[in-house]
Coordinates of C-alpha atoms in Angstrom, one line a residue:
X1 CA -24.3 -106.1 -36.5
X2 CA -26.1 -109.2 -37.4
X3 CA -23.1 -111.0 -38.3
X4 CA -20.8 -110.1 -35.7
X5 CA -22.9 -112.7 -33.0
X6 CA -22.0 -115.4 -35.6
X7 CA -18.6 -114.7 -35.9
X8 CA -18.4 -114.3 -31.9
X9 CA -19.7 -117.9 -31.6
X10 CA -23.3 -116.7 -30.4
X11 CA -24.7 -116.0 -27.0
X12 CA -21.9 -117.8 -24.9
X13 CA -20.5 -114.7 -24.6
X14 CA -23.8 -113.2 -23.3
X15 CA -23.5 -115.7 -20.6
X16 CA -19.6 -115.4 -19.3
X17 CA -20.2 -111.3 -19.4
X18 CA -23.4 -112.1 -17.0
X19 CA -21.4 -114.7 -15.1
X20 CA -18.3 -112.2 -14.6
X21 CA -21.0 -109.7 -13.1
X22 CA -21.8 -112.0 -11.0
X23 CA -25.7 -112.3 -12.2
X24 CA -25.3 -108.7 -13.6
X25 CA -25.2 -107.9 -17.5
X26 CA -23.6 -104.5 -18.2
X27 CA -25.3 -102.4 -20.5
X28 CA -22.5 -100.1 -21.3
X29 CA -21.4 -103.5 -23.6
X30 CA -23.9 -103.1 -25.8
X31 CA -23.6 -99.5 -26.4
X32 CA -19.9 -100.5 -27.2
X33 CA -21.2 -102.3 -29.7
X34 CA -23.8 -99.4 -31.1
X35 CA -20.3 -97.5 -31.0
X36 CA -17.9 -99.9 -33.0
X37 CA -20.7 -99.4 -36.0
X38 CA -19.5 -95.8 -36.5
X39 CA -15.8 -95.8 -35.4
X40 CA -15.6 -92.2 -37.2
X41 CA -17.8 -90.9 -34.9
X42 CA -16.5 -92.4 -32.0
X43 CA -13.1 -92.0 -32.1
X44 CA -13.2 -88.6 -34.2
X45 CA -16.3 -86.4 -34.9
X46 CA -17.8 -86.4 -31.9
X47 CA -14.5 -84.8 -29.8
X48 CA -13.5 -82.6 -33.4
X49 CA -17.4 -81.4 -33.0
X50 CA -16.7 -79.8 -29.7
X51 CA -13.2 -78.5 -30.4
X52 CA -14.3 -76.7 -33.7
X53 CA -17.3 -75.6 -31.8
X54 CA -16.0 -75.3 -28.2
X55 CA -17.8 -71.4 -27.5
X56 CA -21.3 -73.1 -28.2
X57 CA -21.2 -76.9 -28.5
X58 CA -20.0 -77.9 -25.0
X59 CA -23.4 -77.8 -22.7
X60 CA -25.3 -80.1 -25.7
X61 CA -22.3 -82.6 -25.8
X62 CA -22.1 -83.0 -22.3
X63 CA -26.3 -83.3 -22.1
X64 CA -25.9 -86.0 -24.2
X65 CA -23.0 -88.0 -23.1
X66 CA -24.4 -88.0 -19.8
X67 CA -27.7 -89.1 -21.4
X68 CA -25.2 -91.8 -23.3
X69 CA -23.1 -92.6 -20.6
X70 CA -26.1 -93.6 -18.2
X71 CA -25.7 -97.5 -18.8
X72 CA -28.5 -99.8 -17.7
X73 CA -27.6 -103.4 -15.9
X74 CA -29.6 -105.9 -16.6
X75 CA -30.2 -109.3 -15.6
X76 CA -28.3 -112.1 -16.2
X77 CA -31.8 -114.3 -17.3
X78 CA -33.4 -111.4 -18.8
X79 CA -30.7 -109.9 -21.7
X80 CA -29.8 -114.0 -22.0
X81 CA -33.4 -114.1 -23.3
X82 CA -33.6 -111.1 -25.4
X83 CA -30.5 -112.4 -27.1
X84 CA -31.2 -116.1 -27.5
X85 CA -34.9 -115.9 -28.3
X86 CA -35.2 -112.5 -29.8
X87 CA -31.8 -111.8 -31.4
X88 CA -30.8 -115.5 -32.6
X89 CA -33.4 -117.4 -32.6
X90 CA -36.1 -114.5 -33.4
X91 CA -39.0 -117.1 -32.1
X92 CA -41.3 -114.2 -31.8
X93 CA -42.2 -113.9 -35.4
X94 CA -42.7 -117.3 -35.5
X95 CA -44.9 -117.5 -32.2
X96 CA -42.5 -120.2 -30.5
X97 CA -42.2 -118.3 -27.7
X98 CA -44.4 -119.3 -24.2
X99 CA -45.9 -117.4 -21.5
X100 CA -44.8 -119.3 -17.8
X101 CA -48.4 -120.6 -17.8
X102 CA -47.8 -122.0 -21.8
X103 CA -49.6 -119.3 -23.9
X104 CA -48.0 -118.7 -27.0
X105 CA -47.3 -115.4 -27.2
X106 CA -48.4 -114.7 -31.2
X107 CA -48.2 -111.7 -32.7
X108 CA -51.3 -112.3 -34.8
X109 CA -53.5 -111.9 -31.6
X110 CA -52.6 -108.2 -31.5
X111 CA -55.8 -106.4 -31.7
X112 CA -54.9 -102.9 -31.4
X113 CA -53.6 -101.0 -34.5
X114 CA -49.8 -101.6 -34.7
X115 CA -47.0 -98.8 -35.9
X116 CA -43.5 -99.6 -37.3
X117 CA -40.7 -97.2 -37.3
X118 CA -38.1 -97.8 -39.4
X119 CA -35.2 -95.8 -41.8
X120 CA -33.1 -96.3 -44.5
X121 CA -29.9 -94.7 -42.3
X122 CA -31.0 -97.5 -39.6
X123 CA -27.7 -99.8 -39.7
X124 CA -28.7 -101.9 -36.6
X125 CA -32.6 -102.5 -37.6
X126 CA -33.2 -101.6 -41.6
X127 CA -36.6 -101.5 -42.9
X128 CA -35.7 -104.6 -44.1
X129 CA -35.3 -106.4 -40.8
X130 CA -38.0 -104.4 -39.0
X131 CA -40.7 -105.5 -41.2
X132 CA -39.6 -108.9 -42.3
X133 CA -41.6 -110.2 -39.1
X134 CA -44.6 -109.3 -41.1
X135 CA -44.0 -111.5 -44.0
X136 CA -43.3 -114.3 -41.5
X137 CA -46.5 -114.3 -40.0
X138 CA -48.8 -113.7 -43.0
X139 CA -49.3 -115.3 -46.3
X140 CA -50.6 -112.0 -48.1
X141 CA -52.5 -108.7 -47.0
X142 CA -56.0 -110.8 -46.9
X143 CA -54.5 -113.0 -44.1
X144 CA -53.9 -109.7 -42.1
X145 CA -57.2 -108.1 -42.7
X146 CA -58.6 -111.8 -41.6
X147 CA -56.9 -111.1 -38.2
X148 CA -58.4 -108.1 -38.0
X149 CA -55.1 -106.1 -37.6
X150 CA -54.1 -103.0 -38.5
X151 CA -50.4 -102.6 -39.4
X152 CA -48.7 -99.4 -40.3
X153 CA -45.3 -98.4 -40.9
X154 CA -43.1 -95.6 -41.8
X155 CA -40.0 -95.8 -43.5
X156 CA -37.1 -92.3 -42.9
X157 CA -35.2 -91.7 -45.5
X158 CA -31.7 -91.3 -43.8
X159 CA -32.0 -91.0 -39.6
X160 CA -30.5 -92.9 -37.6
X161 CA -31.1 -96.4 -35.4
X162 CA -30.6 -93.9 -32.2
X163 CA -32.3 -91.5 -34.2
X164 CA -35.9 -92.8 -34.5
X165 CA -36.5 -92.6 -30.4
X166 CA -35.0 -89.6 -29.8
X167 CA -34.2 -87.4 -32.8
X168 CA -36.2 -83.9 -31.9
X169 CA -37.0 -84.0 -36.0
X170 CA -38.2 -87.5 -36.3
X171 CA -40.6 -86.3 -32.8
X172 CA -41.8 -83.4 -34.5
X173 CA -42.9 -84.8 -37.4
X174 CA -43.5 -88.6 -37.1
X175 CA -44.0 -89.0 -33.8
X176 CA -46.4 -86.3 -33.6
X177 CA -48.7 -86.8 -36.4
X178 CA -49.2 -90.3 -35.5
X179 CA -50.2 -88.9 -31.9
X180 CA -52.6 -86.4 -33.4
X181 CA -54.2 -89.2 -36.1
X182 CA -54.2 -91.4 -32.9
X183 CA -58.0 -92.0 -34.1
X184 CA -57.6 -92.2 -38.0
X185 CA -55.3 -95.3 -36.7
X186 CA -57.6 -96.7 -34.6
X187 CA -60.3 -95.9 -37.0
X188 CA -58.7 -97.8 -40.2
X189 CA -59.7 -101.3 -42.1
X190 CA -57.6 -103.6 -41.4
X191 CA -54.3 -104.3 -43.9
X192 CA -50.8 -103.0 -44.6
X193 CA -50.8 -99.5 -45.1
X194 CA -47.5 -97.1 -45.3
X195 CA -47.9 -93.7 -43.9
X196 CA -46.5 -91.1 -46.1
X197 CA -46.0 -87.4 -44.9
X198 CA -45.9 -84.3 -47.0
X199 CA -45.4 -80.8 -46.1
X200 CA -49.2 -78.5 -45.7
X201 CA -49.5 -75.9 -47.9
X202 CA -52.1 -73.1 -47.5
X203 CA -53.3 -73.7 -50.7
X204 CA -53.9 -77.7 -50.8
X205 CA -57.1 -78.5 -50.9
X206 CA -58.6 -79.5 -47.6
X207 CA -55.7 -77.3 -45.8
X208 CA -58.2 -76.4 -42.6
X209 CA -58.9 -79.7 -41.6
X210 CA -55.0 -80.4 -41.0
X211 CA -54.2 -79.9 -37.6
X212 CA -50.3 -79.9 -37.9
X213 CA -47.6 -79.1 -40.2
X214 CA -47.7 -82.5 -42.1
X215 CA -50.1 -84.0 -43.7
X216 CA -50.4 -87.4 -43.2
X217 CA -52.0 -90.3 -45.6
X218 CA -51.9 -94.1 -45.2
X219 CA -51.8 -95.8 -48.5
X220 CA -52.3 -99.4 -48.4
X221 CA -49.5 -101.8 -49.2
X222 CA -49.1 -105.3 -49.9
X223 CA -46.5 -108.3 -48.8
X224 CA -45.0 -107.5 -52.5
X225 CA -44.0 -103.8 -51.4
X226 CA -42.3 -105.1 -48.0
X227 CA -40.2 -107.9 -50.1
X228 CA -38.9 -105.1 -52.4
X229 CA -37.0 -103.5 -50.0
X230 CA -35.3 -106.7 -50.0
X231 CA -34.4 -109.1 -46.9
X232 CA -33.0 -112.9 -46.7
X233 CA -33.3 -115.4 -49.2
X234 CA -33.5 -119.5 -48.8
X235 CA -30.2 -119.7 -48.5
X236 CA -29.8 -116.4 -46.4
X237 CA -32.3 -118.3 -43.7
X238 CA -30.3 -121.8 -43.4
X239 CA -26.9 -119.5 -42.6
X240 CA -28.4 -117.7 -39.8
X241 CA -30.0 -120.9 -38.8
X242 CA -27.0 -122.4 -38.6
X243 CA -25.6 -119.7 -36.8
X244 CA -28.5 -120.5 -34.2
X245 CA -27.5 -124.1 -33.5
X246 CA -24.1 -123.3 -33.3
X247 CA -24.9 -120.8 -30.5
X248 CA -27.2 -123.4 -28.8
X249 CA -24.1 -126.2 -29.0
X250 CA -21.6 -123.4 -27.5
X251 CA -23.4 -121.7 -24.8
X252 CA -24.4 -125.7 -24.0
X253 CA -20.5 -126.1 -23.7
X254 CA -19.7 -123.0 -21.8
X255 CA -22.4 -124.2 -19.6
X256 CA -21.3 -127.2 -18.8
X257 CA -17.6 -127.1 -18.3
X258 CA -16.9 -123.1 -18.0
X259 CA -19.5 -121.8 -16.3
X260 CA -19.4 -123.5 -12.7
X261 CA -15.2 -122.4 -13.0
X262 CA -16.4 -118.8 -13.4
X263 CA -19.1 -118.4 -11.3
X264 CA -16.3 -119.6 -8.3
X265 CA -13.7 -117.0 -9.1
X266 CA -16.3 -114.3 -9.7
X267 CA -17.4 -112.0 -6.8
X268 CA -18.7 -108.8 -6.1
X269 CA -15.7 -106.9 -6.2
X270 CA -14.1 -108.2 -9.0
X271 CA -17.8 -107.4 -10.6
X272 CA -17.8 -104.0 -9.6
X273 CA -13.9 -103.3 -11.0
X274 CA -14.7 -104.7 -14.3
X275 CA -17.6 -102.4 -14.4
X276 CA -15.5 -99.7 -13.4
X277 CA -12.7 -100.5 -16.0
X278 CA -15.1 -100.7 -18.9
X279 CA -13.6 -98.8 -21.7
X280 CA -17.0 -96.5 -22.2
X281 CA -16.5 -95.3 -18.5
X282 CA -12.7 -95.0 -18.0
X283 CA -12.5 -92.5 -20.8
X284 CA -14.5 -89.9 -18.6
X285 CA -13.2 -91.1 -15.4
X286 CA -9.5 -90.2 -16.2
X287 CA -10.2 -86.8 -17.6
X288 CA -12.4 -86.1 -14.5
X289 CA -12.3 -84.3 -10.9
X290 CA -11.4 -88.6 -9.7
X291 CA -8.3 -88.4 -11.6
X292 CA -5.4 -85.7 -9.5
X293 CA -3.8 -85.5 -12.1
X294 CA -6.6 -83.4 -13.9
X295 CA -6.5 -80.8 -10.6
X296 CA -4.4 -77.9 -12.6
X297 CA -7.0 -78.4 -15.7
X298 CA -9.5 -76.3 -14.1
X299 CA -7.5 -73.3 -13.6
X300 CA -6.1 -73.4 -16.7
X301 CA -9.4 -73.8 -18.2
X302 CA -10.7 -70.7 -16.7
X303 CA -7.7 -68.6 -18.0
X304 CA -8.2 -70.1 -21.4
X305 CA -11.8 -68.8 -21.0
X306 CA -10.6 -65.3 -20.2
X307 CA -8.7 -65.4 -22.9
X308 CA -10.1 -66.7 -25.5
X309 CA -10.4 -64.9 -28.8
X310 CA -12.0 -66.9 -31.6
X311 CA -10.2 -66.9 -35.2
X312 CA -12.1 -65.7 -38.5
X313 CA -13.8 -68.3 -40.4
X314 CA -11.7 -67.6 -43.2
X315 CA -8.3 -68.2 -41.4
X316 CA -6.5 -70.7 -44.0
X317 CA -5.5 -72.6 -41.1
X318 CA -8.8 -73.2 -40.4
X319 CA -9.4 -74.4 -43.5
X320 CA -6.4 -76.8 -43.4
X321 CA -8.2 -78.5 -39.8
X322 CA -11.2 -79.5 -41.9
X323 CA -9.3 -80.8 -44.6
X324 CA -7.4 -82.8 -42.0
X325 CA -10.4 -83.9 -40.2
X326 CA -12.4 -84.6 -43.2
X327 CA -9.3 -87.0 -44.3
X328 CA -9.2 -88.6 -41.0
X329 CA -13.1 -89.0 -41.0
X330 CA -13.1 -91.3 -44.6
X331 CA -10.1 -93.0 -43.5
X332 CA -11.7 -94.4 -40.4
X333 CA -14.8 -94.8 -42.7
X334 CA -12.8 -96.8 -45.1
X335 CA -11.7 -99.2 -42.4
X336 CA -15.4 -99.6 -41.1
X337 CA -16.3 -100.9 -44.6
X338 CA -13.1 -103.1 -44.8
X339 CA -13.8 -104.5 -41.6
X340 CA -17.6 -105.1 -42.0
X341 CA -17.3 -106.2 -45.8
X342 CA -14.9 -109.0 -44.7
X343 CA -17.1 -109.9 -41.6
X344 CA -19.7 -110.4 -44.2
X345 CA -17.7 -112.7 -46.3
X346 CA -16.6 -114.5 -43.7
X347 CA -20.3 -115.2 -42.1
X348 CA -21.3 -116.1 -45.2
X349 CA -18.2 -118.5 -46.5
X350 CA -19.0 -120.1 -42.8
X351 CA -22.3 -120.1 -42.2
X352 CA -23.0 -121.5 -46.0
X353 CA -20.7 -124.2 -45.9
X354 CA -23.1 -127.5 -46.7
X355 CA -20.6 -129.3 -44.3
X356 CA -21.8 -127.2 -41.5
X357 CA -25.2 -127.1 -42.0
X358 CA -25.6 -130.8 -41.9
X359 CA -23.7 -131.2 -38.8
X360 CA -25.7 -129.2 -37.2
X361 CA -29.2 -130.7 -38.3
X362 CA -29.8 -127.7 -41.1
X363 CA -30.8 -129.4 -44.6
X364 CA -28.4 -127.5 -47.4
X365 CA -31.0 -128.1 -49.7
X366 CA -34.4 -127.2 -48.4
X367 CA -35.3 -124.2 -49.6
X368 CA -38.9 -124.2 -47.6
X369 CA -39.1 -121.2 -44.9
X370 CA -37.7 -121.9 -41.5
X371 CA -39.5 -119.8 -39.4
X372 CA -43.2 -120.0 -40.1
X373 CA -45.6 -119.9 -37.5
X374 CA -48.4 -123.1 -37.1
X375 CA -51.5 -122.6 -38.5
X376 CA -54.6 -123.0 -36.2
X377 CA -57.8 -125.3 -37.4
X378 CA -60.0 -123.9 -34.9
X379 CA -59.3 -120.0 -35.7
X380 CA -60.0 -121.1 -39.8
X381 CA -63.1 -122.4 -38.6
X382 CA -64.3 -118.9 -36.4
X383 CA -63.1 -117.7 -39.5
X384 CA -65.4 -119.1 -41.6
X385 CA -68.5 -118.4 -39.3
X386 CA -67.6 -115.0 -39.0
X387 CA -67.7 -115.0 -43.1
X388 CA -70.8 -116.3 -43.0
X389 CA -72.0 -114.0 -40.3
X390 CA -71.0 -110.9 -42.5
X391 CA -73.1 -112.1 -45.3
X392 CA -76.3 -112.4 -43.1
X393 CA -75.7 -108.4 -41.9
X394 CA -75.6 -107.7 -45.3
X395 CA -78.9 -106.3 -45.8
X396 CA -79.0 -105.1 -42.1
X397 CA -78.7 -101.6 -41.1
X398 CA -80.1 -98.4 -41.9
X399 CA -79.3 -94.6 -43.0
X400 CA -75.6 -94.5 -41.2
X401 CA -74.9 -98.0 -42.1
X402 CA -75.2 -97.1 -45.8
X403 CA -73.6 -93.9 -45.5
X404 CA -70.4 -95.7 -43.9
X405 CA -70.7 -98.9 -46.5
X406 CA -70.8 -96.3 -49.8
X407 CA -67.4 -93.7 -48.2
X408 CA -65.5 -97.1 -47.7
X409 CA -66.7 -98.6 -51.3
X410 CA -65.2 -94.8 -53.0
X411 CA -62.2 -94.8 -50.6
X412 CA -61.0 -98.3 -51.4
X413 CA -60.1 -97.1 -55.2
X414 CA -57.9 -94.5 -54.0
X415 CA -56.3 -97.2 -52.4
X416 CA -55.2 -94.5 -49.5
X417 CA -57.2 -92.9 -46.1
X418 CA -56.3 -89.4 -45.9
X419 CA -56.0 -87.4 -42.7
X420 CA -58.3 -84.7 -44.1
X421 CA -61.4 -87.2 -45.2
X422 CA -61.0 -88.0 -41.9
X423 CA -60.9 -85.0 -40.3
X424 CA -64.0 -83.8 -42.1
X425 CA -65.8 -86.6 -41.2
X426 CA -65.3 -86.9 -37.6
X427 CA -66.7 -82.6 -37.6
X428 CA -69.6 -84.3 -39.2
X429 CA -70.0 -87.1 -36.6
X430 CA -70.1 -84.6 -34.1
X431 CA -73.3 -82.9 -35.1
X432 CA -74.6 -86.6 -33.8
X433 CA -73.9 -87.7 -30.1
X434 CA -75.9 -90.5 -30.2
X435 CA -73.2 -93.1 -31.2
X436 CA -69.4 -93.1 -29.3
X437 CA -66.3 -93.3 -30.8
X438 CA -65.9 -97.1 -30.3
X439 CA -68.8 -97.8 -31.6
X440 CA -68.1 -95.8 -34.7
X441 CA -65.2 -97.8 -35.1
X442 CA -66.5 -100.9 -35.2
X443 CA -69.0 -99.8 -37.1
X444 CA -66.5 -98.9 -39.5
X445 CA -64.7 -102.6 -39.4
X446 CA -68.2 -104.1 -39.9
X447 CA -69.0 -102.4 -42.9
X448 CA -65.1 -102.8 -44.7
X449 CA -65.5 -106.7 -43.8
X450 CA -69.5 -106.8 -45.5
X451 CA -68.0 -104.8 -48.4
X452 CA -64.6 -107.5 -48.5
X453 CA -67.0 -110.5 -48.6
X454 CA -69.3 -109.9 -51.4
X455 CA -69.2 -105.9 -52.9
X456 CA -71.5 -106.5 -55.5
X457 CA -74.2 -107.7 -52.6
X458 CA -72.9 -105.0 -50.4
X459 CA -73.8 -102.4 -52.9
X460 CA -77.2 -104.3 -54.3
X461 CA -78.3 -103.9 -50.7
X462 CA -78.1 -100.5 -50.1
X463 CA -81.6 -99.4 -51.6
X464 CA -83.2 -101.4 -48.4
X465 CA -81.2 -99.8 -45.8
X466 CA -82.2 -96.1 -47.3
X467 CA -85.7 -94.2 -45.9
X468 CA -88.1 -94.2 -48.3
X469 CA -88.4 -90.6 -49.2
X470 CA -86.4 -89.2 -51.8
X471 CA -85.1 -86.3 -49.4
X472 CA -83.0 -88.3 -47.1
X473 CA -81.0 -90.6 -49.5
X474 CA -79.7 -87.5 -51.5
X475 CA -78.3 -85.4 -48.1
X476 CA -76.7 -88.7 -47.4
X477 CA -75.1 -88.8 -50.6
X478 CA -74.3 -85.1 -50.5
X479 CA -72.4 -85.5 -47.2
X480 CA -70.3 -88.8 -49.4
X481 CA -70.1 -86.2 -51.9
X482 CA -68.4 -83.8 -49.3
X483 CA -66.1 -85.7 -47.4
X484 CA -64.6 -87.6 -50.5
X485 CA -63.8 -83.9 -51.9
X486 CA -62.1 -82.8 -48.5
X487 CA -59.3 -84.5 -50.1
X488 CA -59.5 -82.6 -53.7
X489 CA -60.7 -83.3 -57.2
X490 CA -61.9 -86.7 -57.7
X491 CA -59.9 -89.0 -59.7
X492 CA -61.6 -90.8 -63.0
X493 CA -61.8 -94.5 -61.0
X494 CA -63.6 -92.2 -58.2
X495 CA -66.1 -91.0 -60.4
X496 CA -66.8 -94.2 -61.5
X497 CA -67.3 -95.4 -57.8
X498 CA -69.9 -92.4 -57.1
X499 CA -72.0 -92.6 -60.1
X500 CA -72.7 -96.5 -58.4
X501 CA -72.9 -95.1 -55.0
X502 CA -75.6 -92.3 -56.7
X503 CA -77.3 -95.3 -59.0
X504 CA -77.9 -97.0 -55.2
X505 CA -79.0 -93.8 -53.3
X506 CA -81.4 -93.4 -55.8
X507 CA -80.0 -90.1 -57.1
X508 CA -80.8 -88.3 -60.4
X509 CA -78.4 -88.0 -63.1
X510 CA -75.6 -88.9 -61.1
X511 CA -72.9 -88.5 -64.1
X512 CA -73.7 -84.3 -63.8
X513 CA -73.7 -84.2 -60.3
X514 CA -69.8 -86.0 -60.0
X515 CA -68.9 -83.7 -62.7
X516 CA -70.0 -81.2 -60.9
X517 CA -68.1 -82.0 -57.8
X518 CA -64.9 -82.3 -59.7
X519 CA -65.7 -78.8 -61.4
X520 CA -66.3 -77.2 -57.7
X521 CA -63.5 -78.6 -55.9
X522 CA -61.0 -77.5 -58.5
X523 CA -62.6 -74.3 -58.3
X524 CA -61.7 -74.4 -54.4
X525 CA -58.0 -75.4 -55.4
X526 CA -57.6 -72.2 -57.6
X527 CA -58.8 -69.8 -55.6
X528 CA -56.2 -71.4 -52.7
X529 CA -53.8 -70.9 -55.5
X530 CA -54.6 -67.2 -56.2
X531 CA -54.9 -66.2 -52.3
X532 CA -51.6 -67.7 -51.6

């Protein structure tokens, strides 16, 4: 898909199709070209589904081709955007694109969590592509938590593009634990994390405090994990910039000596027949009650139905259909890879030519990165008071302060936030009402930034912020104690981590008391084991 624009000659075309519509883009075009990815489908599966099928399959196919068929116009300035800022020139990962007032509109200022779908079966948008934007904007995972962002993504393992926004499956499972951990989001430090989902099982540990049928943990990630899916290279970048310009110089041509010519000859009914004739709407039209010649179809249709005696699915000459359709399904998928492994070489013979890339003011030999957004002096400076800031709070606080500061300290060596730590301790905050959930959340942020700038001070300080009696400090280090297990047995790195926590809280022999924990909560695990 990304290489067919080049080979088109870029937007121009954008811009006839809106002229022809006279200010009108037809959306039904760019379904075409959803449709031309899969030309099996198309042209085969999708009509052999509700033949093989035709006693049970025909309400679903004609929900969804209605659904399909239900093409959106656009504007002529709007989808002329989309494609020249967005598609080609992809100026929002690099904050070049302006507000009508002059605001750059910068990703980076997003201050609400942010969630990326993506999946390996995607062949319009791959994981690749739909989290490259990231390593555009950010230098490493430090530059996002400076931001204060949030980012988390999920990566299928074989939907589809199409898939992903409406697939019932994909709805059930990602879609709807991301709407039940709505607050775990909203709640978590800022970084890269990847949301991984596995099946609940009665007898995991922590099962009751999953609310759905997945459970659901974000484990942080870093730039490194995004550029091992793999994405474009130098020389990958100075092709589809070269693609750009050449887009810019022919849509400036079409412009200037096509566009006035077309714009006189178009007109609202020529507009409106074009729209008509489109290929994705004259397939239904002729085989439908507009079409006479369809009249005698109905009654025939109804005696078929009366009729109709379905064969056994052993009949060899069923059999012999899916052979045939099977053989006609890889033959159309062979020409699909034909086809798109040529455009490839093609985009990439022209696109890479040195000769072309200088013409068109690209440098064949800089390897730097094209598409990297400005820096800002000012924001490095808030930065650096708000560093400073953080170390001043870092005696300050009290008893929930500290409690907050030592679950962040143990979590961050597990290098994950589970759904069920979560879950237990949002039960525990509400025994309290005195603080609100916003609050609580920037509570959180507060602590995860003190704990980022200096641990070692972080942790030195907690003694202060504890009451002084010895009852208090170890209830608070029993509810760590509890929460961190919600999740199972404690891991060797986590042990190490409490024992601290205890050293700081002031508690007794904290190297029994971790064991301990360990001991009980695989204890718990058995007996879930045994029950099940």
């Amino acid at each position: 898909m990304r290489y067919s624009g080049g080979l088109l000659g870029g937007s121009w075309l954008t811009a006839l199709t809106s002229d022809l519509g006279v200010g009108k883009f037809d959306g039904a075009w760019l379904v075409q070209n959803f449709e031309n990815q899969n030309p099996a489908n198309t042209l085969w599966t999708k009509q052999y589904n509700v033949y093989s099928k035709v006693d049970t399959e025909a309400p679903r196919y004609l929900g969804f081709e209605r659904y399909w068929g239900g093409h959106v116009n656009l504007n002529a300035d709007e989808i002329q955007f989309i494609v020249d800022e967005l598609f080609i020139g992809n100026k929002l990962a690099a904050a070049m694109i302006k507000t009508s007032d002059g605001t750059a509109v910068d990703l980076r200022n997003i201050s609400s969590p942010i969630v990326v779908f993506c999946s390996k079966g995607d062949n319009i948008t791959p994981p690749q592509q739909a989290l490259d934007w990231i390593l555009d904007l950010y230098d490493d995972v430090d530059d996002i938590r400076s931001h204060g962002q949030t980012i988390v993504y999920t990566i299928h393992d074989k939907i589809g593009h199409l898939g992903i926004f409406v697939s019932g499956s994909v709805a059930k499972k990602e879609h709807g634990e991301f709407a039940s951990n709505i607050d775990l989001l909203d709640t978590l430090p800022p970084g890269l994390y990847e949301a991984v989902f596995e099946p609940k099982t009665d007898s995991a540990a922590g099962a009751d405090l999953v609310t759905g049928d997945w459970l659901m943990r974000c484990e942080m990630r870093t730039l490194d994990d995004i550029r091992s899916l793999g994405g474009n290279d130098a020389a990958d970048e100075r092709r589809f910039a070269t693609a750009a310009r050449v887009s810019e110089i022919n849509l400036t041509l079409y412009r200037t000596f096509a566009q006035p010519i077309v714009r006189a000859l178009a007109t609202a009914p020529l507009a409106d027949t074009l729209r008509q004739m489109h290929p994705l709407r004259i397939q239904y039209e002729a085989f439908s009650n507009a079409n006479p010649f369809m009249a005698p179809i109905a009654g025939l249709a109804e005696e078929v139905r009366k009729n109709r005696r379905p064969v056994a699915p052993d009949n060899p000459f069923v059999a012999m259909q899916e052979n045939v359709s099977e053989q006609i399904v890889a033959a159309l998928d062979g020409w699909r890879d034909f086809a798109e492994a040529l455009a490839e070489r093609t985009f990439l013979t022209v696109y890479g030519s040195p000769a072309l890339q200088a013409a068109v003011g690209i440098d064949p030999s800089d390897a730097r990165p094209l598409r990297k957004p400005a820096k800002n002096r000012l924001y490095q400076e808030l930065l650096q008071k708000r560093i400073a800031e953080l170390k001043s709070h870092i005696a300050l606080g009290g008893l929930r302060e500290a409690v907050i500061r030592a679950l962040i300290y143990v979590g961050l060596g597990r290098g994950a936030v589970d759904e069920r730590g979560f879950e237990s301790l949002r039960r525990l905050r509400g025994r309290y009402e005195d603080i609100p959930l916003s609050e609580f959340k920037a509570l959180v942020r507060e602590q995860f930034f003190i704990l980022l700038v200096d641990t070692d001070a972080a942790l030195a300080a907690l003694p202060s912020m504890l009451p002084a009696d010895l009852e208090t400090p170890r209830k608070a280090f029993d509810l760590v104690k509890q929460i961190m297990s919600a999740c199972g047995p404690l891991s060797s790195e986590d042990n190490e981590r409490m024992q601290r926590i205890a050293r700081a809280f002031g508690v007794d022999e904290p190297s029994a008391m971790v064991r301990n924990l360990t001991v009980v909560a695989s204890d718990r695990q058995e007996a879930h084991a045994k029950a099940s």
